[in-house]
Every structure is written in structure tokens, then in C-alpha cells.
mmCIF file of C-alpha atoms in Angstrom:
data_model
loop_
_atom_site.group_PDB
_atom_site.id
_atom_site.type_symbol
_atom_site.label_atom_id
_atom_site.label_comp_id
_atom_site.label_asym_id
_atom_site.label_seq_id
_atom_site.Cartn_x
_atom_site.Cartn_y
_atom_site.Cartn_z
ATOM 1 C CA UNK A 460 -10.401 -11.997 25.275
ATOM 2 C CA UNK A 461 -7.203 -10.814 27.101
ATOM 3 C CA UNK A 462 -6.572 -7.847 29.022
ATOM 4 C CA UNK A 463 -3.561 -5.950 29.237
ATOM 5 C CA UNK A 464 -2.824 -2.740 31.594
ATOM 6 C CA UNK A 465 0.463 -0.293 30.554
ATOM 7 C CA UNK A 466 1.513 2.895 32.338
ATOM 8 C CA UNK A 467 1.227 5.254 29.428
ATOM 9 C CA UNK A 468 3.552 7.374 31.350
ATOM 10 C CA UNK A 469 6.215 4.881 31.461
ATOM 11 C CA UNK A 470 4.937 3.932 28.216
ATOM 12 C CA UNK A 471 4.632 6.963 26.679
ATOM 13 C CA UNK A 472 5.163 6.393 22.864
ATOM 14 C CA UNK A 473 2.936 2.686 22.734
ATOM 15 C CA UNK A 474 0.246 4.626 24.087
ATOM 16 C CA UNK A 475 0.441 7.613 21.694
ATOM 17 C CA UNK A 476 0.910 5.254 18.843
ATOM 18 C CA UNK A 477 -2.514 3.403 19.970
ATOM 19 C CA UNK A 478 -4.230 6.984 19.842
ATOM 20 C CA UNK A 479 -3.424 8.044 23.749
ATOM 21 C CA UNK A 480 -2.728 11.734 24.228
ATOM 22 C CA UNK A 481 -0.139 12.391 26.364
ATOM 23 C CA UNK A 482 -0.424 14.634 29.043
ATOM 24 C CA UNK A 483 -4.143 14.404 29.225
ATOM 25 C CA UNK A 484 -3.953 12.262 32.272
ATOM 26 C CA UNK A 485 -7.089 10.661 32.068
ATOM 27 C CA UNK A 486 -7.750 6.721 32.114
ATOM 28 C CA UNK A 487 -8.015 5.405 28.535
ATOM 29 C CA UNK A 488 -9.369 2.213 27.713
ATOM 30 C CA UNK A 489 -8.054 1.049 24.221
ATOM 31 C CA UNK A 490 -9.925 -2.215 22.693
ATOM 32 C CA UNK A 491 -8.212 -4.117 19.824
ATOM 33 C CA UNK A 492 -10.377 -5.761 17.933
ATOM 34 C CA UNK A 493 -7.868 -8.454 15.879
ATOM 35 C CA UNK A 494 -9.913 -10.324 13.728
ATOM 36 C CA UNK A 495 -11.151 -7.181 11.694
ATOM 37 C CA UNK A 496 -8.013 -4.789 12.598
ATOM 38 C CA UNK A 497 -9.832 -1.952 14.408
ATOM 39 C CA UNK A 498 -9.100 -0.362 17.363
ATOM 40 C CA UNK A 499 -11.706 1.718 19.594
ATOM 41 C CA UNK A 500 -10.792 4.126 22.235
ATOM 42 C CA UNK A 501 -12.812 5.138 25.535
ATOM 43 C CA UNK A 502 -11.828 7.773 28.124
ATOM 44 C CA UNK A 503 -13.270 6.452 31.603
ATOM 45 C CA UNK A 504 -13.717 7.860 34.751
ATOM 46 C CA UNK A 505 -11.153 6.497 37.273
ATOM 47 C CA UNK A 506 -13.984 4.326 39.241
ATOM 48 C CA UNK A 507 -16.092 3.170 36.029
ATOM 49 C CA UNK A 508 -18.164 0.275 37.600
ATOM 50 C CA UNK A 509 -18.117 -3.145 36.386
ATOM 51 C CA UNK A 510 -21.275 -2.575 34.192
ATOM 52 C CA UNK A 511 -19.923 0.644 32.310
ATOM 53 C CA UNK A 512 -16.828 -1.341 31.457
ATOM 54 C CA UNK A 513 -18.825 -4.569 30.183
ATOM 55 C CA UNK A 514 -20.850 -1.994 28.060
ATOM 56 C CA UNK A 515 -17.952 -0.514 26.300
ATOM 57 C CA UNK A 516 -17.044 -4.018 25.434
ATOM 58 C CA UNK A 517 -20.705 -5.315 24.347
ATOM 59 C CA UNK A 518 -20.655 -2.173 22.018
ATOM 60 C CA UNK A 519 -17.278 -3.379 20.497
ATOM 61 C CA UNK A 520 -18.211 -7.022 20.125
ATOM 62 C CA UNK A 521 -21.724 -6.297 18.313
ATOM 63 C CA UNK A 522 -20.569 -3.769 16.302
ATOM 64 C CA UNK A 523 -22.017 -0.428 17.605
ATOM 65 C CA UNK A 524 -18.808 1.166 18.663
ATOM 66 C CA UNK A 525 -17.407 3.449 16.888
ATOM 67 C CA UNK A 526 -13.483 3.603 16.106
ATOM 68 C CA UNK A 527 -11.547 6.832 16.996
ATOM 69 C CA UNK A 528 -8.863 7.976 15.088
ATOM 70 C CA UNK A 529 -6.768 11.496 14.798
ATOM 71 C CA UNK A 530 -7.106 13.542 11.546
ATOM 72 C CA UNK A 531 -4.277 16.197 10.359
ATOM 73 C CA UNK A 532 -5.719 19.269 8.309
ATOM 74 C CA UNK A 533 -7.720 18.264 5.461
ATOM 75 C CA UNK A 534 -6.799 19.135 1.723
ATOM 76 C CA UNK A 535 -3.143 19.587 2.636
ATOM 77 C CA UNK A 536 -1.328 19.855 -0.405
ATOM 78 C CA UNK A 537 2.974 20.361 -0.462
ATOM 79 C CA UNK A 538 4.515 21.525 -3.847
ATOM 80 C CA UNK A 539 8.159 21.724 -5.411
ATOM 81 C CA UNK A 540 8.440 23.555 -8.498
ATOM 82 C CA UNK A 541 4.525 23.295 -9.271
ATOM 83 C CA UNK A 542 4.582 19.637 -8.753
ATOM 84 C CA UNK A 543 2.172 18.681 -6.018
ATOM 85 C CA UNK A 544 1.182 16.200 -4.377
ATOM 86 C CA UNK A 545 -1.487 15.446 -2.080
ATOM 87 C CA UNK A 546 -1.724 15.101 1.357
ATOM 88 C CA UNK A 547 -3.964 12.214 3.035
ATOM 89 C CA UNK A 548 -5.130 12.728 6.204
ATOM 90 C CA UNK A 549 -7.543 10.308 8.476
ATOM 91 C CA UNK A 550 -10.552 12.144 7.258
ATOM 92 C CA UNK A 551 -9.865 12.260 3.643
ATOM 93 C CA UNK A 552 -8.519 8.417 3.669
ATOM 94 C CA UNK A 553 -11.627 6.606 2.819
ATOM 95 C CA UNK A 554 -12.487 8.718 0.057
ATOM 96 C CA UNK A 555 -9.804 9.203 -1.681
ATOM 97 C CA UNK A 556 -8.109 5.743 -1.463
ATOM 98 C CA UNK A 557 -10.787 3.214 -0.171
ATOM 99 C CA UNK A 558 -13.844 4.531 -2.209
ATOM 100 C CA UNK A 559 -12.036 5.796 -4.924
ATOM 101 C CA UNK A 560 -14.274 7.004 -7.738
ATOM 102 C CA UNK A 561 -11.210 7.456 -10.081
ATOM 103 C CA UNK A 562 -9.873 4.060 -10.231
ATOM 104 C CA UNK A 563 -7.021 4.987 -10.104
ATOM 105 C CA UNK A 564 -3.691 2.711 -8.573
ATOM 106 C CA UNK A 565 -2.738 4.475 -5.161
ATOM 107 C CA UNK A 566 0.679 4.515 -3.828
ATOM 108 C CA UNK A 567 1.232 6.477 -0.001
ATOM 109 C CA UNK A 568 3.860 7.235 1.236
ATOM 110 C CA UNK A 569 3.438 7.055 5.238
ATOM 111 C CA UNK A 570 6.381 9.196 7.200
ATOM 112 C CA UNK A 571 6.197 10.910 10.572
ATOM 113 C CA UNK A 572 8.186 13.518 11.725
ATOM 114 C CA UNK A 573 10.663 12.076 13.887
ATOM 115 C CA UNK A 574 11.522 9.866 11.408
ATOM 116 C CA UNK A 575 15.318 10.721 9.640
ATOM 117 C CA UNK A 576 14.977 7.849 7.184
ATOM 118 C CA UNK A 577 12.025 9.244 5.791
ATOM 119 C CA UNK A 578 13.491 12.521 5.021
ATOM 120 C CA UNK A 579 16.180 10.744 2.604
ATOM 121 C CA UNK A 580 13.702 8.735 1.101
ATOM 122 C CA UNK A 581 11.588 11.885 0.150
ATOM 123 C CA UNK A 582 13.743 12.835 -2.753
ATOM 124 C CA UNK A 583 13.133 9.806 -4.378
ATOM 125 C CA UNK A 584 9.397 9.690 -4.159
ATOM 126 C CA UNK A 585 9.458 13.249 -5.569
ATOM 127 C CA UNK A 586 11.458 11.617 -8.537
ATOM 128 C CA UNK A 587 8.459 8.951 -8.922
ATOM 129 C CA UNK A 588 5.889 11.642 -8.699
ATOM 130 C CA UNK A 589 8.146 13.686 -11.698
ATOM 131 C CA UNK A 590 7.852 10.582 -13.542
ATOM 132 C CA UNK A 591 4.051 9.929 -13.497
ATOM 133 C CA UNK A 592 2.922 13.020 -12.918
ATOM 134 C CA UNK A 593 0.732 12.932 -16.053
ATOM 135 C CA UNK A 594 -0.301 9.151 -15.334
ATOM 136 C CA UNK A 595 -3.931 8.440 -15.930
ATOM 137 C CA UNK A 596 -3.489 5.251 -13.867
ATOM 138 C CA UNK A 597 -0.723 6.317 -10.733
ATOM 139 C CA UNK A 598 -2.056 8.473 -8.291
ATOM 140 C CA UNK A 599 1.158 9.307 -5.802
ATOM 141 C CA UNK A 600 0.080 10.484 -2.323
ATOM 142 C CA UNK A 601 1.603 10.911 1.408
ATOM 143 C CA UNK A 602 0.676 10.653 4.972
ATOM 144 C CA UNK A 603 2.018 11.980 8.089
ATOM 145 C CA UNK A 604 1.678 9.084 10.738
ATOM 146 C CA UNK A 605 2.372 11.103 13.728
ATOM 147 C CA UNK A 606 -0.901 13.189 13.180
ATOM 148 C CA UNK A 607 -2.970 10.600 11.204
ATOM 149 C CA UNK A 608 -4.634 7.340 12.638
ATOM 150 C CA UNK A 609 -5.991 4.293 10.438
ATOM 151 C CA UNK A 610 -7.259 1.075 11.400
ATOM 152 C CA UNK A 611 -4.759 -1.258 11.571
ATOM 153 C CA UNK A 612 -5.159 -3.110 8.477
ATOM 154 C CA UNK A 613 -3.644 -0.115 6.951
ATOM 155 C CA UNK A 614 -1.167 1.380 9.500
ATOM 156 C CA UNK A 615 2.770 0.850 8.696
ATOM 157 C CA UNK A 616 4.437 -1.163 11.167
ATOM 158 C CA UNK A 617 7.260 1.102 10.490
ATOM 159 C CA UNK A 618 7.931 4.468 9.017
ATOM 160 C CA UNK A 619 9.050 4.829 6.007
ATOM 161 C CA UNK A 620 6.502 2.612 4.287
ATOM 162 C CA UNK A 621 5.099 2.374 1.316
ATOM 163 C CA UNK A 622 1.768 1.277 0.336
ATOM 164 C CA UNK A 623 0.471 0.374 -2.569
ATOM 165 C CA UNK A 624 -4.183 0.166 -3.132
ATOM 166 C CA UNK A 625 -4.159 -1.590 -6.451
ATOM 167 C CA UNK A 626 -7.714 -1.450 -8.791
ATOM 168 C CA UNK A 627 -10.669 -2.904 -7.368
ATOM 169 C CA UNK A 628 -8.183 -3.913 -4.158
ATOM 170 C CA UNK A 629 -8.434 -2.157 -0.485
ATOM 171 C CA UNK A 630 -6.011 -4.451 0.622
ATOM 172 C CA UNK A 631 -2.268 -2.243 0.588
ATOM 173 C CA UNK A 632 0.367 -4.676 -0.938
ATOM 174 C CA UNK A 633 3.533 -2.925 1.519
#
């Protein structure tokens, strides 16, 4: 286990992209767990005793904590010229790419807001979703990063990315 302590005021955008709110102002404790991806976040009280903070720990290590992610609006849906596609968001992941009854071949599109290159590449992932808009197999989706949080495993390193859930796969080929 290693431990490491950042001023999320210095270090404002690491800490929002673990999941930190800025401007809250209250201690966060985030806890990486690597071998399985995750990520679990605790607010704490400024003088959380020694036991408090092994218990937050115990409950990541056995398995009883539970992750906490962000979640835009559910059901968002953006159209051009009745072409739509769907929104993901961090509630609506699971089901609709990880426990997907359709069986269908997935392919997000993860952007943020802040991101230019994203906006250029838009145009041609509308073009893709004109192309298989009638696929059985092709489902084309997108996801706003900035408002959306996913366990590691399936969080772009960068934005624009592109991910791709093949049949019978939750693994993203990027």
C-alpha cells in the first residue's frame, strides 16, 4: 500500500478528475484500488482518528466499500436531422453497455467539454452513426467525461477516445 497526499487546490484538475469537487473544501480521501481498477471516495472529518481511517481501508480491501462515481442526466438523447444518438451517463453505463441484453457491438465516444479536439472529431462520428444507423449489430453511443465517472478500467486516458465493447467482451478495445 502507498499513500500519497495532493493539495487539491493547487491541484485542482487531478483531484476533480479522481471525483473531488472543487470548492467543497472538505478533506477527501480517494483509495485506488489497482489490481481491479476501482476507485472509492470518502469525505472525512479533518481529525478522523486512526481507527476511522483503518476502517475505510478494511472496507476497501474486503470488498464492502462501495465506489462513488458522478452521473450526468439520464436518458439524454442529442439529434441532427432525426438522427439520434444516445447519451451514456454513469448510471445508465452498466446497463446499456456492460449488461447488454441486445448484443449488440458498442462503440462510445468519450468527450468533455473543454476539449476542442473533440468538437472536430464530432462530425465524423455523426458520419459513422449516418452510416449504421439501421445496423442490427453497431450500436453508436457518447459520453461526456467531465460529468460522468467510470471505474478505471473503462475511463479514457485522454479525451477524444474511442471505445469499442465487442460481443460477449466488457473489456473496451481503445
Amino acid at each position: 500500500i502507498k499513500f500519497y497526499i495532493i493539495d487539491s487546490t493547487y491541484y485542482w484538475s487531478l483531484a476533480e478528475s479522481m471525483g473531488v469537487v472543487s470548492g467543497r473544501g472538505q478533506p477527501t480521501l480517494i483509495t485506488v484500488d489497482l489490481k481491479n481498477r476501482i476507485q472509492f471516495i470518502s469525505l472525512i472529518r479533518n481529525n478522523i482518528t486512526q481507527s476511522e481511517f483503518r476502517n475505510i481501508f478494511d472496507s476497501v480491501l474486503i470488498g464492502t466499500a462501495d465506489p462513488l462515481y458522478r452521473s450526468g442526466h439520464d436518458n439524454d438523447t442529442a439529434c441532427w436531422n432525426t438522427r439520434c444518438v444516445t447519451e451514456i451517463t454513469a448510471n445508465t453505463f452498466e446497463s446499456l453497455v456492460l449488461n447488454r441484453i441486445n448484443k449488440k457491438v458498442v462503440l462510445i465516444f468519450h468527450y468533455t467539454g473543454w476539449c476542442s479536439a473533440c468538437t472536430y472529431i464530432w462530425p465524423i462520428m455523426y458520419s459513422l452513426l449516418m452510416k449504421y444507423q439501421n445496423s442490427t449489430d453497431l450500436i453508436i453511443t457518447k459520453m461526456n467525461g467531465d460529468i460522468n465517472d467510470l471505474s478505471l478500467c473503462h475511463t479514457p486516458s485522454v479525451y477524444p477516445s474511442i471505445a469499442l465493447y465487442r460481443i460477449k467482451s466488457n473489456i473496451p478495445l481503445w
